Amino acid sequence: MSALGKVVRAGVGRRRVQSLVMVLTTMMAVTASVMATALVVASQAPFDHTFAKQHGAQLAAAFDSGRASREQVAATAHAHGVTAASGPFLLLSLAVRPQPPEGMPAPPVDPVLSLAGRAQAAGPVDDLTVVSGHWPTGPGQIVVTDGWGPPDVLGSTLHLPGVQGDPALTVVGTARSATSTADAWVTPAQAAALTRPGSTPSYQMLYRFGTAGSTAAMTANRAAVSAAAPAGSLQGSQSYLVVRAAAVRQTATFVPFVVALGVLGLVMSVLIIGIVVSGAVSAGTRRIGILKSVGFTPLQVARAYVGQALIPASVGTVLGIVLGNLAAVPLLAQAEGAYQSGTLAVAGWIDVAVPAAVLALVVASALVPALRAGRLRTVEALAIGRTPQVGRGRWAARLAGRLPLPRAFSMGLAGPFARPARSAMIAAAIVFGAVGVTFAYGLGASLNGVQRGLNLDMPGQVGVDPFPSQAGAPGGKPAAPSRLADPAAVARVIAEQPGTKGYFSSVFTDVHFLGVSDAVTAVAYRGDSSWGAYQMVSGRWFTRPGEAVVGHRFLQATGTHVGDWTTLDGDGRSTRVRIVGEALTTGDGGMRVLTDAGTLERAGISVRTATFSIELKPGTDRDRYVAALNKALDPVGASARASQGQISATVVAIDAITAFLTLMLVLVAGLGVLNTVVLDTRERVHDLGVLKALGMAPRQTVGMVITSVAGIGALAGLVGVPLGIALHDVIVPRMGDAAGTRIPPVDMAVYHAPQLVPLAFGGLLIAVLGALLPATWAARTRTATALRTE
Amino acid sequence: MTAPIIDIRDVSKRYDDGPPALAGLTLSVEKGEALAVLGPSGSGKSTLLNMIAGLDRPTEGSVTVAGARVDRMSETASARFRRERIGMVFQFFNLLDDLTVLDNVLIPAQLSGVGRAEARDRAAELLDNLDIARHARAYPGRLSGGERQRVAVARALMNRPALLLADEPTGALDSASGAEVRELLAELNADGQTILLVTHDLALAGSCATRTIELVDGRIARDEHAVAR
Ligand SMILES: Nc1ncnc2c1ncn2[C@@H]1O[C@H](COP(=O)(O)OP(=O)(O)O)[C@@H](O)[C@H]1O
Ligand SMILES: [Mg+2]
C-alpha cells in the first residue's frame, strides 16, 4: 500500500464517529436524490413517449356546426403557427347503455360518451393506436377507448337509448389516444346517422404547433385558431399540457416533497461533510505538520483528507442506492397503476448519475478544508499542535461569566464563540433538521386534513345501498338483485327511523360539458346535502338546481372561475350551470362536478339517485341504528351500513417516506452535533483535565459540554421553525396542484401554538441528544492522562 | 498526635506494560509538613501525586487523605473532595487561556457554589497577597512564567485547601521566577499550609521542605526530615 493510502486508511480508522456520520449523511442524500429523480423521470416518461409516437394533439378544439361550416373549420388548419392538423371530425355526446352482465340490473344512469366520426385511426395529428380488434369499417361498429367499460367489452353491444329507434353498436376494437380526444369512434357516416334531427353537433379539430412548450404559447395558439374560425364558433378547447398534468398526476404528487427533502438532504450532506473534514483537518494540524515534515507534498496532504471523506461517503452512497431503489418501488407502483405501461424499477442511469453527482459534491465540500490542510505551513502546524487559536471569543467568555448561572453552564455557553465557523456550520445543520421536522409535521397534518376532506365523498355516519345486504345470505352466493330499490320508499323508511338527523341521496355519473373532451364525473344529489358538503377551497356549496360546485381541474380545463356559467351537454339537450364554489376533490382527477340532480334532469339526463348518506342525531348508537334501519329497509330491498373513512395509499406512502427522510435528517443533524462535540472535547481535553483537577464533577462536565451546543440548538430551532412553515406553505399547494386540486385554507393552517412550542424546542433536543454521548465521554476522560499530554 | 493528613499504605500502581510506577509504597504526612518528593524522571512522582489527588487509582493499597479514603471514592465524590480539600499546582501552570487571571482564580469557588461576593473578596485577597492584583483583568498569555505560577497558586488556594499539591512548580521557570515561587511556598508553609511538592529542584527542596523523600523505581529510597530551617 502506498504511503498515501496508509495515511488515508489510518485516518478513517482513527475517526470512527466522523466516518459513521459521513456514511449516514451520504446515504440519506443518495436515498432522497435517487427517489426524487426516479419519480420525476417516471412521472413524465410514459405520457411523453406515447404523445411523441402518436403526434398527439397539442390542442383539441370543438366548433359549433351551427356557426361554422365544415370547410370553415377545415381552414383553421392554416391558422398562424399550426404545423399539422387532423379533422374536422363530427363530435357527438350520447348516452349509451351497455348490455348488463347476466342477472345484473342496468346501472342507475346511462353513461354519456363523446363520440367522434373518424374514417381511420391514422392521421398527421393524434395518430391513434388500435390496441385490440380493428377500426370501424361500416355502420353498426364502434371502437371504444382502451380501458373503458368491462374487461370483455370487445364484441359486446352498446345501445343508444336517446337516439331514434334505439340503435345498437357492436364494439369492434379498442384504441388509445395520448390526449383522449374522444371516448369512442365510429365511421363519419355512422356519426352523421346518429345525429338527432334539429340538434347541432360539434366539429373536432386537432392541431400541432411550431411552439407549444408553455401555457402562454398554448394560449396564443388557441387565440390564433379561434381567430381563423368564424366569430363565436369555437366552443371549447383542451391543451395537451392540462392532459399531461393529469396523466403524470399520480407520481407528480410525490415530486414536490421528495424533491424538497432531497434538496434538504443534499445541502445537509455538504454541510456535514464540510464540518467533518474541516474538523479532521484542525484536529490533525499537528499530524499534517508531521506528514509534511517527512516529505508529503501539499497535494498529497489534500488528497489524503479528501480520501478520508471519500471512503465512508462511498459506503454511504452504496447503501443509499439500495435504500433509494427500495423506497421508490411503492411510489412507482402507484404510478404504474396510472399508466399500465410503467415499470417498477428505477432507471439504471439514475443509479449511476445520482451517486456520481453526490460523490462529486462530497469531493467538492471536502476539498475546501483539505486544500487548507495542504497549504498549512509546516512549522506553524508543528508549533500550534492541537491548541485552538487563543483569543477568539474572549468577550463571550467574559460576558457569560457575568451571568447568574452555575460556572459550568456559563463556560459551556461561551464555548461556541471560540470556534465561530464551526459553530455556524453546526447551527446550519440543526436548522435543516428543524426545518425538516417542522415541514414533515405540517405536511402530515395537511395531508390528513385533506384526506378527511376527501372522505366527504362518503359523508355521514351511515350509508344505505339500493340493494339487499349481501352479508344476509349465509353460506351460499348472494342472490343477484333483479332490480334496485325504489329511492322514494327508501327515503320514507330513513325519514321515519328514530335517530335520523338528516339525509340525502346521491349518485355518480359521467357527463359532458361543452368544449371539454374528457368525461366529467357528476355527483347528483337529492335532498339537503349541505351538512355533507365537501371542504371548500372557495365559494359556497350549491343550494338549488342550476348551481354546481366543481373541482379545481374542471376550472382549469374549462378556463372558468367560480361565479362563471358553463354548459352541461346532456342527452341531445344542454343546460346552463352556474359554478358557485370550488371544492377539494381529487376524485376523477378533479374533473368532478357536484350538483343537484335537478341540474342533470334539465339536460335530459334521467337520474335515479341511489345511495343515501345519513347524519345521526347526537348520542345515537350507530351500530344499533344500522341494525334497526336494516330491519326496516328489508321490505323495500335496500340495506344500511356504517360508513368508514378511506385510507389513501398515497397519503400512507407520503407519510412513511416523510417520516423516514425526516428521521434521517434529524439523525444526521444529531450526528453532526455529536461529531462537533467530539472534536471540541478532544481539542479541549487538556482544559477539561485542568477543570477536573480543580474539582469539576462529572455531572458538571456533562452540563458544560451540553450547554456548549444547547444555545446553538435552541437558536437554530427557533430559526428552523419559520423556515419549515414557509417550506410547507410552498410545497403543499404544489402537491395539491400536481394532484389536480387546490388545498382548502382549513387544511393549510395546521401550525398552532400547541404544535409550535414543541417544534421550537426541536433544535434544542437535537443538540442535547447529539451532545449527550460525547459529554459523558468527556466526563470520563482520565484526568491524569489528559494532563500528561502536555 | 493527630491523625496524619496523608496516609498511604502499600500502594502499587501498574500501567498496562512495563515495571510498576509505584511499588508497595507506604507514606504518611502530618499536618503542617512541607514534603518534597525528589527522584529521577519516571520514578513515579507524578503518579504518587495523582493518587493523592484522586485523579488516578492505585492497583493495590489504600490512600487516605484528610480522613477520607480517596482510592474508594466515586468520580463525583473525588471531584468534590478535590474542590474542597486539595489545591493543585502544575509545572506548566495549566491556566485556562481564554479566561482572565481573576476568572481563573475564581473557578474553584464557582464550582463549589460559593457566593459571588465572598468568592470575589477571597480572590482579591489572594491576588493581593501574591502581588498579582494588577493583572486581575489580564489574560494568562500576557504574564511572565513566575506570574502565571503565582496565579496558579492563588487558584489552588482559593478554597482554603487542607493540602497543597505541586508538581514541579518551578520546572518551567527561569531562576529568578523560580526563586519567587520558592519564597511563596515557604511563606505559605510557614503560615501553616501543608504542602506536598514534587521537584527536581534541590534548591526548592532545601529552601521550603521540612521533609524530603526520594523515589526510585516507585519505592521510597530515602526519607529525611530537615534538621533545621
Ligand atoms: N497514564 C499512564 N499510562 C501508562 N504509563 C504511565 C502513565 N502515567 C505514568 N506512566 C508510567 O509510569 C511511570 C512513572 O511515571 P511518572 O509518575 O509520570 O514519573 P515522574 O513524574 O516521576 O517522572 C513511567 O514509566 C511512566 O511512563
Ligand atoms: Mg512527572
Short mmCIF file of C-alpha atoms and ligand atoms in Angstrom, two decimals, chain A residues 785 788, chain B residues 15 21 40-47, ligand 1:
data_model
loop_
_atom_site.label_atom_id
_atom_site.label_comp_id
_atom_site.label_asym_id
_atom_site.label_seq_id
_atom_site.Cartn_x
_atom_site.Cartn_y
_atom_site.Cartn_z
CA THR A 785 -3.77 11.10 31.13
CA ARG A 788 0.14 14.20 30.75
CA TYR B 15 0.08 0.53 33.91
CA ALA B 21 5.06 3.13 38.51
CA PRO B 40 14.70 10.82 38.62
CA SER B 41 12.27 11.18 35.75
CA GLY B 42 9.90 8.23 35.51
CA SER B 43 10.34 7.23 39.13
CA GLY B 44 6.63 7.64 39.90
CA LYS B 45 6.49 11.12 41.45
CA SER B 46 3.55 12.41 39.38
CA THR B 47 1.79 9.10 39.79
N1 LIG C 1 -1.20 7.12 32.13
C1 LIG C 1 -0.14 6.34 32.04
N2 LIG C 1 -0.16 5.28 31.22
C2 LIG C 1 0.92 4.46 31.12
N3 LIG C 1 2.05 4.65 31.81
C3 LIG C 1 2.14 5.71 32.62
C4 LIG C 1 1.05 6.60 32.79
N4 LIG C 1 1.39 7.53 33.70
C5 LIG C 1 2.68 7.24 34.07
N5 LIG C 1 3.12 6.14 33.44
C6 LIG C 1 4.41 5.49 33.61
O1 LIG C 1 4.64 5.35 34.96
C7 LIG C 1 5.96 5.65 35.27
C8 LIG C 1 6.02 6.80 36.28
O2 LIG C 1 5.59 7.99 35.65
P1 LIG C 1 5.50 9.38 36.40
O3 LIG C 1 4.78 9.18 37.65
O4 LIG C 1 4.90 10.36 35.44
O5 LIG C 1 7.03 9.72 36.65
P2 LIG C 1 7.69 11.08 37.13
O6 LIG C 1 6.62 12.03 37.40
O7 LIG C 1 8.43 10.64 38.33
O8 LIG C 1 8.60 11.48 36.02
C9 LIG C 1 6.68 5.99 33.99
O9 LIG C 1 7.33 4.84 33.50
C10 LIG C 1 5.53 6.37 33.08
O10 LIG C 1 5.85 6.02 31.75
#
